[in-house]
Amino acid sequence: MKEYFAFQWHITDECDQRCKHCYIFSEDNCKKPEAMTWNQMQKTFENCLDFCRTFGRLPYFYITGGDPILHPDFWKLLSLFKEHEIPFTILGNPFHLNTQVCQKLKFYGCQKYQLSLDGMRKTHDWFRKPGSFDCTLEKIQCIKEAGIRSVIMTTVSGKNIREVPDIIDTVVKYGADVFAFARYCPTSEEKEIGITPLEYRELLDLCYKKFRKYEDEGCSTYFNRKDHLWTLYEYEEGIFKIPEDAQEGMIYGGCNCGNCHMTILPTGDIYACRRVQNSKVGNVLKDRISDVWVCRMEEYRDYGKFEKCSRCELLAWCRGCPAVAAGKDGNFYGVDPQCWKEV
Ligand SMILES: C[S@@+](CC[C@H](N)C(=O)[O-])C[C@H]1O[C@@H](n2cnc3c(N)ncnc32)[C@H](O)[C@@H]1O
Ligand code: SF4
Ligand code: SF4
């Protein structure tokens, strides 16, 4: 069985929110939204398939924006996926979903639909826009009823960290199929996310206990421990153990950057990671992804360069979040600002 390769494809910047933390609009709130033409989308798709053929991978697409559904050729793109039997997930907004739209998404092969929840009502609506919180929760059911897995993602910063436990209770109450959180990556002048390493450890501890309680009760929500610092937490708690047969120099987990993931922007620019500003490695409309992968992505898998992680026994499984590290001082290989481990 071939391994999947994930393309996070931002087909448009068009969006009916202007979230305070968004990497698309952080430098310029009035930025003219970019979008791919249909011709460019076809070229991009072919380039991705060529890459997968070359490296023996199976393509998986995370289609996003902005709100991808606002792209005029959104449904045409989905029919291309259906024609090629390629699975995909949508990361989008709740506003244009209804029963009919969700059923149509399911028809074209949508496996998961991810929505954001960045706080309880007041905080979420402050980040996003009034009414966004209620609309998001309301659409969980609509997604599920169509047979698509509903995913809720929270972007955590000092502004909402205290609300995460209530967010978890809320997503469980509304029956979300998957819940995860990731940390805010500073993308403008602001360089701090406002969370100390020990505060972050406390959050993981609190969430771990909450997740376990729900899991023991048979709760149907899957809690995706997405942040790689979960590995550090679980290692300290004796839940994760370094396998005895682990081989020196091998990479077993942690950040997928340079390994099985890349991002494509509406301009065609290829980024090693969307959350790492200035991580452009090529352009899908001009370059063959296969060449970019070999020549330009190499600089994102030089594991010995990690300033702190290269001295840590968890290097092969963790490496924290290089995007958060890069957001602080531009250094992809810098110290993860929330890693509490003394190395
Ligand atoms: C760009 S949005 C596109 C999908 C949809 N519009 C949404 O907001 O969920 C995808 C995810 O990126 C997150 N995001 C945006 N800016 C971010 C940043 N600076 N750091 C970390 N995550 C960010 C959003 O919160 C959202 O969960
Ligand atoms: S809804 Fe998503 S794409 Fe739009 S501004 Fe907010 S985070 Fe950015
Ligand atoms: S030093 Fe790096 S690999 Fe080790 S726990 Fe911290 S972030 Fe993870």
Tab-separated table of C-alpha atoms and ligand atoms in Angstrom:
chain	number	residue	atom	x	y	z
A	1	MET	CA	0.000	0.000	0.000
A	2	LYS	CA	1.420	3.372	-1.056
A	3	GLU	CA	1.654	6.193	1.471
A	4	TYR	CA	-0.538	9.285	1.164
A	5	PHE	CA	0.954	12.663	0.393
A	6	ALA	CA	-1.043	15.688	1.635
A	7	PHE	CA	-1.466	18.787	-0.513
A	8	GLN	CA	-2.959	21.711	1.414
A	9	TRP	CA	-4.354	23.709	-1.472
A	10	HIS	CA	-5.643	27.241	-0.880
A	11	ILE	CA	-7.694	27.766	-4.057
A	12	THR	CA	-8.794	31.284	-3.063
A	13	ASP	CA	-8.201	33.973	-0.399
A	14	GLU	CA	-11.830	35.068	-0.810
A	15	CYS	CA	-13.457	34.944	2.606
A	16	ASP	CA	-16.402	36.435	4.453
A	17	GLN	CA	-14.415	36.849	7.671
A	18	ARG	CA	-11.265	38.812	8.485
A	19	CYS	CA	-10.070	36.964	11.584
A	20	LYS	CA	-7.683	38.872	13.777
A	21	HIS	CA	-5.106	36.101	13.755
A	22	CYS	CA	-5.287	35.044	10.091
A	23	TYR	CA	-1.984	34.561	8.259
A	24	ILE	CA	-3.608	35.586	4.968
A	25	PHE	CA	-4.605	39.062	6.098
A	26	SER	CA	-2.132	39.667	8.954
A	27	GLU	CA	0.117	41.984	6.965
A	28	ASP	CA	-2.738	43.780	5.208
A	29	ASN	CA	-6.378	43.531	6.244
A	30	CYS	CA	-7.489	45.105	2.936
A	31	LYS	CA	-5.311	42.818	0.797
A	32	LYS	CA	-6.837	41.996	-2.592
A	33	PRO	CA	-7.839	38.334	-2.353
A	34	GLU	CA	-6.072	36.092	-4.872
A	35	ALA	CA	-7.774	33.151	-6.597
A	36	MET	CA	-6.670	30.564	-9.143
A	37	THR	CA	-8.263	30.431	-12.592
A	38	TRP	CA	-9.761	27.136	-13.750
A	39	ASN	CA	-6.887	26.670	-16.158
A	40	GLN	CA	-4.372	27.150	-13.328
A	41	MET	CA	-6.296	24.702	-11.147
A	42	GLN	CA	-6.112	22.026	-13.838
A	43	LYS	CA	-2.357	22.608	-14.225
A	44	THR	CA	-1.884	22.418	-10.455
A	45	PHE	CA	-3.864	19.188	-10.250
A	46	GLU	CA	-1.802	17.595	-13.046
A	47	ASN	CA	1.429	18.716	-11.365
A	48	CYS	CA	0.343	17.122	-8.072
A	49	LEU	CA	-0.536	13.838	-9.810
A	50	ASP	CA	2.787	13.873	-11.654
A	51	PHE	CA	4.554	14.279	-8.296
A	52	CYS	CA	2.659	11.340	-6.802
A	53	ARG	CA	3.418	9.135	-9.823
A	54	THR	CA	7.117	10.056	-9.609
A	55	PHE	CA	7.429	9.291	-5.908
A	56	GLY	CA	4.937	6.442	-5.635
A	57	ARG	CA	2.560	8.292	-3.332
A	58	LEU	CA	-1.230	8.482	-3.182
A	59	PRO	CA	-2.594	12.039	-3.411
A	60	TYR	CA	-4.748	13.469	-0.608
A	61	PHE	CA	-6.079	17.023	-0.850
A	62	TYR	CA	-6.986	19.467	1.918
A	63	ILE	CA	-8.938	22.074	-0.052
A	64	THR	CA	-9.075	25.417	1.672
A	65	GLY	CA	-8.968	29.201	1.368
A	66	GLY	CA	-10.284	31.688	2.516
A	67	ASP	CA	-13.540	29.877	2.132
A	68	PRO	CA	-13.022	27.495	-0.817
A	69	ILE	CA	-16.740	27.225	-1.546
A	70	LEU	CA	-16.628	30.883	-2.671
A	71	HIS	CA	-14.397	29.961	-5.610
A	72	PRO	CA	-16.500	29.965	-8.832
A	73	ASP	CA	-14.926	26.645	-9.943
A	74	PHE	CA	-15.106	24.913	-6.563
A	75	TRP	CA	-17.603	22.253	-7.734
A	76	LYS	CA	-15.734	21.699	-10.981
A	77	LEU	CA	-12.615	20.915	-8.964
A	78	LEU	CA	-14.540	18.468	-6.784
A	79	SER	CA	-15.836	16.686	-9.871
A	80	LEU	CA	-12.213	16.270	-10.987
A	81	PHE	CA	-11.456	14.560	-7.652
A	82	LYS	CA	-14.491	12.327	-8.077
A	83	GLU	CA	-13.472	11.408	-11.612
A	84	HIS	CA	-10.003	10.374	-10.335
A	85	GLU	CA	-11.385	8.826	-7.111
A	86	ILE	CA	-9.141	11.042	-4.990
A	87	PRO	CA	-10.143	11.561	-1.351
A	88	PHE	CA	-10.230	15.042	0.128
A	89	THR	CA	-11.080	17.158	3.165
A	90	ILE	CA	-12.411	20.713	3.109
A	91	LEU	CA	-11.216	23.363	5.559
A	92	GLY	CA	-13.782	26.119	5.276
A	93	ASN	CA	-16.332	28.414	6.867
A	94	PRO	CA	-19.818	27.500	8.063
A	95	PHE	CA	-21.817	30.254	6.351
A	96	HIS	CA	-22.609	28.640	2.995
A	97	LEU	CA	-23.369	25.157	4.255
A	98	ASN	CA	-26.879	23.721	4.246
A	99	THR	CA	-28.324	20.236	3.887
A	100	GLN	CA	-28.250	20.349	0.097
A	101	VAL	CA	-24.655	21.652	-0.074
A	102	CYS	CA	-23.440	19.045	2.422
A	103	GLN	CA	-25.111	16.242	0.457
A	104	LYS	CA	-23.445	17.534	-2.706
A	105	LEU	CA	-20.055	17.568	-0.927
A	106	LYS	CA	-20.624	13.974	0.112
A	107	PHE	CA	-21.560	13.001	-3.454
A	108	TYR	CA	-18.208	14.331	-4.716
A	109	GLY	CA	-16.282	12.332	-2.089
A	110	CYS	CA	-15.657	14.821	0.736
A	111	GLN	CA	-14.486	12.790	3.740
A	112	LYS	CA	-14.125	15.519	6.373
A	113	TYR	CA	-15.185	19.153	6.732
A	114	GLN	CA	-13.170	21.238	9.179
A	115	LEU	CA	-14.578	24.305	10.899
A	116	SER	CA	-12.800	26.640	13.324
A	117	LEU	CA	-13.833	27.444	16.880
A	118	ASP	CA	-11.493	29.954	18.484
A	119	GLY	CA	-13.184	30.548	21.824
A	120	MET	CA	-16.559	30.627	23.479
A	121	ARG	CA	-19.163	32.930	21.896
A	122	LYS	CA	-17.728	36.344	22.900
A	123	THR	CA	-14.093	35.513	22.126
A	124	HIS	CA	-14.782	33.543	18.942
A	125	ASP	CA	-16.993	36.309	17.556
A	126	TRP	CA	-14.355	38.902	18.501
A	127	PHE	CA	-11.720	36.941	16.523
A	128	ARG	CA	-14.055	36.230	13.614
A	129	LYS	CA	-17.404	38.046	13.367
A	130	PRO	CA	-20.701	38.352	15.256
A	131	GLY	CA	-22.869	35.265	14.838
A	132	SER	CA	-19.958	33.100	13.705
A	133	PHE	CA	-19.887	31.007	16.904
A	134	ASP	CA	-23.556	29.992	16.746
A	135	CYS	CA	-23.429	29.365	13.009
A	136	THR	CA	-20.367	27.099	13.395
A	137	LEU	CA	-22.002	24.931	16.047
A	138	GLU	CA	-25.242	24.736	14.105
A	139	LYS	CA	-23.468	23.377	11.002
A	140	ILE	CA	-21.833	20.415	12.808
A	141	GLN	CA	-25.094	18.487	12.611
A	142	CYS	CA	-25.670	19.424	8.992
A	143	ILE	CA	-22.221	18.046	8.036
A	144	LYS	CA	-22.746	14.842	10.030
A	145	GLU	CA	-26.199	14.161	8.631
A	146	ALA	CA	-24.714	14.143	5.130
A	147	GLY	CA	-22.285	11.391	6.233
A	148	ILE	CA	-19.212	13.660	6.338
A	149	ARG	CA	-16.978	13.709	9.413
A	150	SER	CA	-17.149	17.068	11.190
A	151	VAL	CA	-13.847	18.394	12.503
A	152	ILE	CA	-13.449	21.321	14.885
A	153	MET	CA	-10.087	23.055	15.089
A	154	THR	CA	-9.076	25.658	17.652
A	155	THR	CA	-6.131	28.002	17.138
A	156	VAL	CA	-4.775	28.588	20.643
A	157	SER	CA	-3.077	31.752	21.875
A	158	GLY	CA	-2.873	33.687	25.139
A	159	LYS	CA	-6.248	35.254	24.188
A	160	ASN	CA	-8.247	32.024	24.358
A	161	ILE	CA	-6.150	29.427	26.218
A	162	ARG	CA	-8.375	29.582	29.304
A	163	GLU	CA	-11.455	28.816	27.214
A	164	VAL	CA	-10.141	25.561	25.717
A	165	PRO	CA	-11.764	23.310	28.386
A	166	ASP	CA	-15.172	24.927	27.718
A	167	ILE	CA	-14.616	24.605	23.969
A	168	ILE	CA	-14.009	20.862	24.446
A	169	ASP	CA	-17.265	20.472	26.418
A	170	THR	CA	-19.111	22.416	23.727
A	171	VAL	CA	-17.830	20.393	20.759
A	172	VAL	CA	-18.662	17.163	22.609
A	173	LYS	CA	-22.159	18.478	23.350
A	174	TYR	CA	-22.700	19.326	19.677
A	175	GLY	CA	-21.396	15.907	18.575
A	176	ALA	CA	-18.321	16.925	16.542
A	177	ASP	CA	-16.550	13.831	15.215
A	178	VAL	CA	-13.017	15.170	15.688
A	179	PHE	CA	-11.517	17.906	17.842
A	180	ALA	CA	-7.969	19.252	17.729
A	181	PHE	CA	-6.099	22.400	18.570
A	182	ALA	CA	-2.937	23.949	17.183
A	183	ARG	CA	-1.006	26.973	18.338
A	184	TYR	CA	-1.259	30.426	16.795
A	185	CYS	CA	1.791	31.267	14.662
A	186	PRO	CA	2.669	34.951	14.893
A	187	THR	CA	2.684	36.288	11.354
A	188	SER	CA	2.827	40.079	11.737
A	189	GLU	CA	4.744	42.444	14.070
A	190	GLU	CA	3.388	40.518	17.058
A	191	LYS	CA	6.023	37.898	17.874
A	192	GLU	CA	4.663	36.314	21.033
A	193	ILE	CA	1.679	34.023	21.362
A	194	GLY	CA	1.254	34.901	25.031
A	195	ILE	CA	1.664	31.414	26.507
A	196	THR	CA	4.560	30.376	28.752
A	197	PRO	CA	5.952	26.825	28.417
A	198	LEU	CA	4.520	25.805	31.794
A	199	GLU	CA	1.102	27.289	30.992
A	200	TYR	CA	1.106	25.196	27.837
A	201	ARG	CA	2.043	22.053	29.753
A	202	GLU	CA	-0.794	22.764	32.184
A	203	LEU	CA	-3.186	23.067	29.240
A	204	LEU	CA	-2.078	19.694	27.841
A	205	ASP	CA	-2.425	18.118	31.281
A	206	LEU	CA	-5.924	19.508	31.727
A	207	CYS	CA	-6.971	18.469	28.211
A	208	TYR	CA	-5.444	15.013	28.579
A	209	LYS	CA	-7.530	14.367	31.699
A	210	LYS	CA	-10.660	15.753	30.048
A	211	PHE	CA	-10.111	13.679	26.881
A	212	ARG	CA	-9.590	10.515	28.948
A	213	LYS	CA	-12.741	11.162	30.959
A	214	TYR	CA	-14.807	11.555	27.791
A	215	GLU	CA	-13.127	8.537	26.165
A	216	ASP	CA	-13.829	6.376	29.216
A	217	GLU	CA	-17.487	7.433	29.060
A	218	GLY	CA	-17.627	6.220	25.444
A	219	CYS	CA	-17.854	9.686	23.912
A	220	SER	CA	-17.893	9.544	20.099
A	221	THR	CA	-15.644	12.596	19.563
A	222	TYR	CA	-12.114	11.664	18.548
A	223	PHE	CA	-9.550	13.894	20.273
A	224	ASN	CA	-6.678	14.368	17.860
A	225	ARG	CA	-3.485	15.118	19.836
A	226	LYS	CA	-2.121	17.122	16.941
A	227	ASP	CA	0.497	19.379	18.492
A	228	HIS	CA	3.826	17.515	18.598
A	229	LEU	CA	4.416	18.703	22.154
A	230	TRP	CA	1.835	16.063	23.099
A	231	THR	CA	4.689	13.593	22.575
A	232	LEU	CA	6.755	15.369	25.222
A	233	TYR	CA	3.798	15.384	27.616
A	234	GLU	CA	3.070	11.691	27.034
A	235	TYR	CA	6.775	10.828	27.355
A	236	GLU	CA	6.975	12.513	30.742
A	237	GLU	CA	3.766	10.806	31.869
A	238	GLY	CA	5.058	7.375	30.774
A	239	ILE	CA	2.373	7.070	28.065
A	240	PHE	CA	4.874	7.291	25.204
A	241	LYS	CA	8.056	5.247	25.371
A	242	ILE	CA	10.963	5.392	22.950
A	243	PRO	CA	10.831	2.034	21.121
A	244	GLU	CA	13.777	-0.214	21.944
A	245	ASP	CA	14.338	-1.028	18.274
A	246	ALA	CA	14.421	2.657	17.187
A	247	GLN	CA	17.249	3.281	14.762
A	248	GLU	CA	19.633	6.197	15.016
A	249	GLY	CA	19.025	8.838	12.315
A	250	MET	CA	15.494	7.640	11.449
A	251	ILE	CA	12.493	10.015	11.720
A	252	TYR	CA	9.393	8.335	13.139
A	253	GLY	CA	6.958	11.193	13.758
A	254	GLY	CA	6.589	14.880	14.512
A	255	CYS	CA	6.219	17.720	12.030
A	256	ASN	CA	5.478	16.552	8.455
A	257	CYS	CA	7.209	19.520	6.838
A	258	GLY	CA	9.580	18.353	4.096
A	259	ASN	CA	8.299	14.831	4.572
A	260	CYS	CA	4.728	14.183	3.431
A	261	HIS	CA	3.081	17.576	3.151
A	262	MET	CA	3.210	20.829	1.172
A	263	THR	CA	1.016	23.887	0.654
A	264	ILE	CA	-0.098	25.564	-2.565
A	265	LEU	CA	-1.365	29.163	-2.481
A	266	PRO	CA	-3.885	30.814	-4.868
A	267	THR	CA	-0.934	32.493	-6.631
A	268	GLY	CA	0.537	29.058	-7.352
A	269	ASP	CA	3.329	29.617	-4.840
A	270	ILE	CA	4.428	26.425	-3.124
A	271	TYR	CA	5.135	26.779	0.589
A	272	ALA	CA	6.884	24.194	2.738
A	273	CYS	CA	4.233	25.107	5.336
A	274	ARG	CA	1.466	27.709	5.124
A	275	ARG	CA	2.077	28.753	8.694
A	276	VAL	CA	5.754	29.525	8.073
A	277	GLN	CA	5.917	32.956	6.447
A	278	ASN	CA	8.541	33.137	3.680
A	279	SER	CA	8.694	29.356	3.263
A	280	LYS	CA	8.154	29.661	-0.497
A	281	VAL	CA	10.024	26.913	-2.337
A	282	GLY	CA	8.638	27.335	-5.866
A	283	ASN	CA	5.543	27.979	-7.970
A	284	VAL	CA	3.274	25.212	-9.125
A	285	LEU	CA	2.478	27.020	-12.398
A	286	LYS	CA	6.149	27.337	-13.362
A	287	ASP	CA	7.987	24.525	-11.598
A	288	ARG	CA	7.586	20.765	-11.542
A	289	ILE	CA	6.666	19.866	-7.947
A	290	SER	CA	8.871	16.772	-8.220
A	291	ASP	CA	11.922	18.995	-8.853
A	292	VAL	CA	10.987	21.424	-6.076
A	293	TRP	CA	10.596	18.483	-3.711
A	294	VAL	CA	14.117	17.246	-4.372
A	295	CYS	CA	15.977	20.548	-4.763
A	296	ARG	CA	14.219	23.141	-2.602
A	297	MET	CA	12.446	21.184	0.152
A	298	GLU	CA	15.743	19.675	1.269
A	299	GLU	CA	16.369	22.735	3.461
A	300	TYR	CA	13.301	21.816	5.578
A	301	ARG	CA	14.475	18.300	6.471
A	302	ASP	CA	17.922	19.011	7.840
A	303	TYR	CA	17.062	17.599	11.254
A	304	GLY	CA	20.543	18.103	12.698
A	305	LYS	CA	20.005	21.863	12.397
A	306	PHE	CA	17.284	22.012	15.100
A	307	GLU	CA	18.968	24.152	17.746
A	308	LYS	CA	17.434	22.457	20.756
A	309	CYS	CA	15.700	19.347	19.396
A	310	SER	CA	18.921	17.980	17.845
A	311	ARG	CA	20.181	17.508	21.438
A	312	CYS	CA	16.923	15.919	22.637
A	313	GLU	CA	16.135	12.192	22.766
A	314	LEU	CA	12.678	12.991	21.273
A	315	LEU	CA	14.081	14.480	18.039
A	316	ALA	CA	12.747	11.630	15.889
A	317	TRP	CA	9.206	11.878	17.314
A	318	CYS	CA	8.597	15.514	18.227
A	319	ARG	CA	10.578	18.655	17.109
A	320	GLY	CA	7.762	20.809	18.523
A	321	CYS	CA	6.197	23.181	16.000
A	322	PRO	CA	8.810	24.797	13.723
A	323	ALA	CA	6.098	27.194	12.442
A	324	VAL	CA	5.613	28.620	15.943
A	325	ALA	CA	9.402	28.848	16.349
A	326	ALA	CA	9.717	30.599	12.969
A	327	GLY	CA	6.887	32.999	13.892
A	328	LYS	CA	8.963	34.208	16.831
A	329	ASP	CA	12.223	35.080	15.110
A	330	GLY	CA	12.068	33.734	11.543
A	331	ASN	CA	14.194	30.686	12.407
A	332	PHE	CA	12.533	27.414	11.334
A	333	TYR	CA	15.152	25.495	13.321
A	334	GLY	CA	14.871	27.751	16.380
A	335	VAL	CA	13.619	26.745	19.817
A	336	ASP	CA	9.901	26.012	20.125
A	337	PRO	CA	8.848	28.815	22.524
A	338	GLN	CA	6.387	26.559	24.407
A	339	CYS	CA	8.700	23.532	24.823
A	340	TRP	CA	9.262	23.182	28.564
A	341	LYS	CA	11.909	20.443	28.384
A	342	GLU	CA	15.383	21.158	29.677
A	343	VAL	CA	17.889	19.738	27.231
B	1	LIG	C1	-6.707	29.798	6.793
B	1	LIG	S1	-8.041	28.988	7.561
B	1	LIG	C2	-9.003	28.475	6.147
B	1	LIG	C3	-10.264	27.732	6.538
B	1	LIG	C4	-11.350	28.571	7.202
B	1	LIG	N1	-11.482	29.850	6.615
B	1	LIG	C5	-11.124	28.663	8.706
B	1	LIG	O1	-10.905	29.768	9.194
B	1	LIG	O2	-11.187	27.630	9.367
B	1	LIG	C6	-7.373	27.418	8.122
B	1	LIG	C7	-6.918	27.407	9.568
B	1	LIG	O3	-5.772	28.246	9.699
B	1	LIG	C8	-5.831	28.864	10.975
B	1	LIG	N2	-4.951	30.029	11.013
B	1	LIG	C9	-5.075	31.207	10.385
B	1	LIG	N3	-4.076	32.035	10.701
B	1	LIG	C10	-3.272	31.368	11.569
B	1	LIG	C11	-2.066	31.673	12.250
B	1	LIG	N4	-1.485	32.853	12.121
B	1	LIG	N5	-1.527	30.724	13.051
B	1	LIG	C12	-2.107	29.511	13.189
B	1	LIG	N6	-3.236	29.151	12.564
B	1	LIG	C13	-3.817	30.069	11.759
B	1	LIG	C14	-7.317	29.215	11.091
B	1	LIG	O4	-7.673	29.527	12.427
B	1	LIG	C15	-7.942	27.937	10.571
B	1	LIG	O5	-8.093	26.985	11.614
B	2	SF4	S1	-12.160	32.572	8.096
B	2	SF4	FE1	-10.257	31.431	7.801
B	2	SF4	S2	-9.361	32.259	5.898
B	2	SF4	FE2	-10.997	33.681	6.552
B	2	SF4	S3	-9.920	35.255	7.691
B	2	SF4	FE3	-10.591	33.693	9.156
B	2	SF4	S4	-8.878	32.217	9.376
B	2	SF4	FE4	-8.529	33.482	7.555
B	3	SF4	S1	13.499	19.861	22.527
B	3	SF4	FE1	12.400	19.610	20.591
B	3	SF4	S2	12.143	17.396	20.348
B	3	SF4	FE2	12.668	17.784	22.494
B	3	SF4	S3	10.701	17.963	23.533
B	3	SF4	FE3	11.313	20.048	22.964
B	3	SF4	S4	10.358	20.446	20.993
B	3	SF4	FE4	10.287	18.207	21.356
